């Protein structure tokens, strides 16, 4: 775990504390991101750091470090954890202040990070999903990965209450949008890959990676057909 407020990495959970007057804690003024750890490597870390910095900018949070600085802290935190399979979750917060709505007394923005060990296998046989009745976030908030995940939590709970894995949001025109912590894509019978545009939903690093890999497959297929 890492806290820029404490100024270092700790492997003792009791030492990892967030001040109650942190604007992220009492007003939800924080953003976060999660990257997978596979075989000891952080997957697509640059993309994830770029996304948290975009979210921070939307939330008007001035980060304590730049892209490279955040990346270095995260790599050192994963290294100290010795975790080989799991995820890295990290937050940028407006930081400690005076419990007011305005962050004007929050003079020190914060970076926090946690490594979460997890070797749960992927669901290769598919999962059941339902349509969410929880209202979708407006585009400005859906495209920002802020800590305000109450709709996402309620959507996941709705799925579990109905024996499903996830609830999928529809946008205001009734088109498929996204799940509470995942993007949605379809492969049609004609072998077309269809994915909602990222203008009203979170621009998912996994979805973007799928698009990149799919482009490679299409190119390879065309070469074979030549
Ligand atoms: C609302 C939402 N959509 C999509 C995603 C998928 O994003 P990624 O593939 O970058 O993990 C997430 C990730 O947690 C999410 O919270």
Short mmCIF file of C-alpha atoms and ligand atoms in Angstrom, two decimals:
data_model
loop_
_atom_site.label_atom_id
_atom_site.label_comp_id
_atom_site.label_asym_id
_atom_site.label_seq_id
_atom_site.Cartn_x
_atom_site.Cartn_y
_atom_site.Cartn_z
CA UNK A 1 0.00 0.00 0.00
CA UNK A 2 1.12 3.57 -0.61
CA UNK A 3 0.04 6.94 0.71
CA UNK A 4 1.53 10.25 -0.38
CA UNK A 5 0.20 11.73 2.88
CA UNK A 6 2.37 9.31 4.92
CA UNK A 7 5.01 9.61 2.22
CA UNK A 8 5.79 5.97 1.63
CA UNK A 9 4.92 2.32 1.07
CA UNK A 10 3.76 -0.02 3.82
CA UNK A 11 2.93 -3.72 3.83
CA UNK A 12 1.14 -3.45 7.20
CA UNK A 13 -2.63 -2.87 6.63
CA UNK A 14 -2.89 -1.20 10.08
CA UNK A 15 -0.54 1.54 8.87
CA UNK A 16 -2.60 2.29 5.74
CA UNK A 17 -5.00 4.99 6.85
CA UNK A 18 -6.84 7.75 5.01
CA UNK A 19 -7.62 10.94 6.98
CA UNK A 20 -11.35 11.39 7.66
CA UNK A 21 -11.10 15.01 6.50
CA UNK A 22 -9.84 13.90 3.08
CA UNK A 23 -12.28 15.41 0.57
CA UNK A 24 -12.54 12.00 -1.11
CA UNK A 25 -13.84 10.44 2.13
CA UNK A 26 -16.57 12.87 3.14
CA UNK A 27 -17.52 14.44 -0.25
CA UNK A 28 -16.53 11.84 -2.83
CA UNK A 29 -14.00 14.24 -4.37
CA UNK A 30 -11.62 11.62 -5.67
CA UNK A 31 -10.93 9.52 -8.75
CA UNK A 32 -9.47 6.06 -9.08
CA UNK A 33 -8.30 3.42 -11.49
CA UNK A 34 -7.53 -0.29 -11.43
CA UNK A 35 -4.94 -2.17 -13.44
CA UNK A 36 -4.44 -5.92 -13.60
CA UNK A 37 -1.28 -7.56 -12.25
CA UNK A 38 -0.34 -10.60 -14.31
CA UNK A 39 2.78 -12.70 -13.69
CA UNK A 40 4.12 -9.83 -11.58
CA UNK A 41 3.67 -7.24 -14.35
CA UNK A 42 1.17 -4.37 -14.32
CA UNK A 43 -0.87 -4.68 -17.52
CA UNK A 44 -1.08 -1.52 -19.68
CA UNK A 45 0.04 0.74 -16.83
CA UNK A 46 0.63 3.78 -19.06
CA UNK A 47 -2.98 3.69 -20.32
CA UNK A 48 -4.31 3.37 -16.77
CA UNK A 49 -2.16 6.25 -15.48
CA UNK A 50 -3.25 8.40 -18.43
CA UNK A 51 -6.90 7.62 -17.63
CA UNK A 52 -6.65 8.54 -13.93
CA UNK A 53 -5.00 11.81 -14.93
CA UNK A 54 -7.92 12.52 -17.32
CA UNK A 55 -10.37 11.69 -14.53
CA UNK A 56 -8.44 13.95 -12.12
CA UNK A 57 -8.60 16.79 -14.61
CA UNK A 58 -12.40 16.35 -14.96
CA UNK A 59 -12.68 16.36 -11.15
CA UNK A 60 -10.43 19.47 -10.91
CA UNK A 61 -7.88 17.59 -8.81
CA UNK A 62 -4.31 18.75 -9.25
CA UNK A 63 -2.25 15.53 -8.90
CA UNK A 64 0.70 15.48 -6.47
CA UNK A 65 2.92 13.87 -9.18
CA UNK A 66 3.05 13.81 -12.97
CA UNK A 67 2.49 10.71 -15.17
CA UNK A 68 6.03 9.37 -14.69
CA UNK A 69 6.01 10.08 -10.94
CA UNK A 70 2.72 8.23 -10.43
CA UNK A 71 3.98 5.33 -12.53
CA UNK A 72 7.16 5.01 -10.46
CA UNK A 73 5.22 5.01 -7.18
CA UNK A 74 2.83 2.33 -8.51
CA UNK A 75 5.61 0.08 -9.83
CA UNK A 76 7.48 0.30 -6.50
CA UNK A 77 4.26 -0.47 -4.58
CA UNK A 78 3.56 -3.60 -6.66
CA UNK A 79 7.18 -4.64 -6.33
CA UNK A 80 7.08 -4.28 -2.51
CA UNK A 81 3.89 -6.37 -2.38
CA UNK A 82 5.51 -9.32 -4.24
CA UNK A 83 2.05 -9.94 -5.73
CA UNK A 84 2.11 -11.84 -9.04
CA UNK A 85 -1.62 -12.16 -9.74
CA UNK A 86 -4.24 -9.60 -8.78
CA UNK A 87 -4.93 -5.93 -9.22
CA UNK A 88 -3.52 -2.54 -8.41
CA UNK A 89 -6.06 0.09 -7.36
CA UNK A 90 -5.04 3.69 -6.84
CA UNK A 91 -6.74 6.98 -6.06
CA UNK A 92 -6.09 10.65 -6.61
CA UNK A 93 -7.86 12.76 -4.03
CA UNK A 94 -8.30 16.46 -3.36
CA UNK A 95 -6.68 15.56 -0.02
CA UNK A 96 -7.22 16.51 3.64
CA UNK A 97 -8.97 19.81 4.43
CA UNK A 98 -11.61 21.14 6.81
CA UNK A 99 -14.76 19.02 6.19
CA UNK A 100 -16.35 21.76 4.05
CA UNK A 101 -17.99 21.24 0.67
CA UNK A 102 -15.43 23.46 -0.98
CA UNK A 103 -11.94 21.96 -1.38
CA UNK A 104 -10.39 25.43 -0.93
CA UNK A 105 -8.73 24.30 2.33
CA UNK A 106 -7.43 21.07 0.79
CA UNK A 107 -3.88 22.22 0.15
CA UNK A 108 -2.27 18.85 -0.50
CA UNK A 109 -3.77 16.48 -3.07
CA UNK A 110 -3.10 12.83 -2.37
CA UNK A 111 -2.19 9.59 -4.14
CA UNK A 112 -3.14 6.32 -2.47
CA UNK A 113 -2.55 2.81 -3.82
CA UNK A 114 -3.39 -0.73 -2.79
CA UNK A 115 -2.32 -4.06 -4.26
CA UNK A 116 -5.04 -6.72 -4.11
CA UNK A 117 -4.06 -10.36 -4.44
CA UNK A 118 -6.59 -12.30 -6.56
CA UNK A 119 -6.18 -15.46 -8.57
CA UNK A 120 -9.89 -16.08 -9.32
CA UNK A 121 -10.03 -17.73 -12.77
CA UNK A 122 -11.86 -15.95 -15.61
CA UNK A 123 -15.43 -17.09 -16.34
CA UNK A 124 -14.71 -18.77 -19.66
CA UNK A 125 -18.17 -20.32 -20.05
CA UNK A 126 -20.04 -17.04 -20.06
CA UNK A 127 -22.09 -15.26 -17.41
CA UNK A 128 -25.73 -14.26 -17.06
CA UNK A 129 -26.46 -10.54 -17.27
CA UNK A 130 -29.65 -8.50 -16.89
CA UNK A 131 -30.66 -4.97 -17.84
CA UNK A 132 -30.13 -2.51 -15.00
CA UNK A 133 -33.04 -0.51 -13.61
CA UNK A 134 -30.62 1.76 -11.71
CA UNK A 135 -30.39 5.06 -13.64
CA UNK A 136 -27.28 5.40 -15.80
CA UNK A 137 -24.85 8.20 -14.92
CA UNK A 138 -24.94 11.24 -17.20
CA UNK A 139 -22.06 11.16 -19.76
CA UNK A 140 -19.90 13.72 -17.92
CA UNK A 141 -19.82 11.47 -14.83
CA UNK A 142 -19.83 8.12 -16.64
CA UNK A 143 -16.69 9.07 -18.57
CA UNK A 144 -14.90 10.12 -15.34
CA UNK A 145 -13.78 7.29 -13.07
CA UNK A 146 -14.68 9.03 -9.82
CA UNK A 147 -15.17 7.30 -6.46
CA UNK A 148 -18.93 7.91 -6.73
CA UNK A 149 -19.80 4.29 -7.49
CA UNK A 150 -23.14 4.07 -5.67
CA UNK A 151 -25.07 3.48 -8.96
CA UNK A 152 -22.49 0.84 -9.93
CA UNK A 153 -22.77 -0.91 -6.55
CA UNK A 154 -26.59 -0.87 -6.69
CA UNK A 155 -26.49 -2.18 -10.25
CA UNK A 156 -24.22 -5.08 -9.23
CA UNK A 157 -26.47 -5.84 -6.23
CA UNK A 158 -29.50 -5.84 -8.52
CA UNK A 159 -27.74 -8.41 -10.71
CA UNK A 160 -26.88 -10.62 -7.74
CA UNK A 161 -30.44 -10.38 -6.39
CA UNK A 162 -31.59 -11.74 -9.76
CA UNK A 163 -29.05 -14.57 -9.98
CA UNK A 164 -26.98 -12.70 -12.59
CA UNK A 165 -23.35 -11.66 -12.72
CA UNK A 166 -23.87 -8.07 -13.86
CA UNK A 167 -26.53 -5.55 -14.84
CA UNK A 168 -26.03 -3.75 -18.11
CA UNK A 169 -27.01 -0.11 -18.47
CA UNK A 170 -28.89 1.15 -21.50
CA UNK A 171 -28.35 4.77 -22.53
CA UNK A 172 -31.18 7.28 -22.70
CA UNK A 173 -32.00 6.17 -26.25
CA UNK A 174 -32.21 2.51 -25.24
CA UNK A 175 -28.87 1.43 -26.69
CA UNK A 176 -26.47 -0.87 -24.78
CA UNK A 177 -24.05 1.24 -22.75
CA UNK A 178 -21.84 -0.60 -20.23
CA UNK A 179 -21.79 -2.77 -17.13
CA UNK A 180 -21.05 -1.50 -13.59
CA UNK A 181 -17.34 -2.33 -13.89
CA UNK A 182 -16.90 -3.60 -17.42
CA UNK A 183 -17.54 -2.67 -21.01
CA UNK A 184 -19.76 -4.65 -23.35
CA UNK A 185 -18.98 -5.86 -26.87
CA UNK A 186 -20.66 -8.20 -29.32
CA UNK A 187 -19.33 -10.50 -32.01
CA UNK A 188 -22.07 -10.88 -34.62
CA UNK A 189 -22.80 -14.00 -36.70
CA UNK A 190 -21.03 -12.15 -39.52
CA UNK A 191 -17.91 -11.98 -37.30
CA UNK A 192 -18.17 -8.25 -36.79
CA UNK A 193 -17.00 -6.80 -33.48
CA UNK A 194 -19.48 -4.21 -32.21
CA UNK A 195 -18.77 -1.95 -29.25
CA UNK A 196 -20.55 1.13 -27.90
CA UNK A 197 -18.63 4.38 -28.49
CA UNK A 198 -16.89 5.83 -25.43
CA UNK A 199 -18.74 9.17 -25.47
CA UNK A 200 -21.30 8.24 -22.78
CA UNK A 201 -19.42 5.49 -20.94
CA UNK A 202 -16.00 4.86 -19.44
CA UNK A 203 -13.31 4.38 -22.03
CA UNK A 204 -12.25 0.91 -20.92
CA UNK A 205 -8.60 -0.11 -21.23
CA UNK A 206 -9.68 -3.74 -21.78
CA UNK A 207 -12.14 -2.71 -24.52
CA UNK A 208 -9.47 -0.61 -26.23
CA UNK A 209 -7.01 -3.49 -26.04
CA UNK A 210 -9.64 -5.79 -27.61
CA UNK A 211 -10.06 -3.26 -30.45
CA UNK A 212 -6.29 -3.17 -31.03
CA UNK A 213 -6.00 -6.97 -31.03
CA UNK A 214 -9.05 -7.26 -33.31
CA UNK A 215 -7.46 -4.88 -35.82
CA UNK A 216 -4.40 -7.16 -35.88
CA UNK A 217 -6.63 -10.19 -36.51
CA UNK A 218 -8.42 -8.43 -39.38
CA UNK A 219 -5.07 -7.43 -40.94
CA UNK A 220 -3.74 -11.01 -40.61
CA UNK A 221 -6.96 -12.38 -42.19
CA UNK A 222 -6.69 -9.95 -45.13
CA UNK A 223 -3.07 -10.98 -45.73
CA UNK A 224 -4.13 -14.64 -45.76
CA UNK A 225 -6.84 -13.87 -48.30
CA UNK A 226 -4.38 -12.13 -50.67
C1 LIG B 1 -18.07 1.70 -15.22
C2 LIG B 1 -16.94 0.92 -15.82
N1 LIG B 1 -16.95 0.65 -17.14
C3 LIG B 1 -15.97 -0.06 -17.71
C4 LIG B 1 -14.90 -0.54 -16.97
C5 LIG B 1 -13.81 -1.34 -17.65
O1 LIG B 1 -12.63 -0.64 -17.67
P1 LIG B 1 -11.23 -1.37 -17.80
O2 LIG B 1 -11.32 -2.32 -18.92
O3 LIG B 1 -10.27 -0.26 -18.05
O4 LIG B 1 -10.99 -2.07 -16.51
C6 LIG B 1 -14.84 -0.26 -15.60
C7 LIG B 1 -13.71 -0.74 -14.80
O5 LIG B 1 -13.75 -0.84 -13.61
C8 LIG B 1 -15.88 0.49 -15.01
O6 LIG B 1 -15.85 0.77 -13.69
#
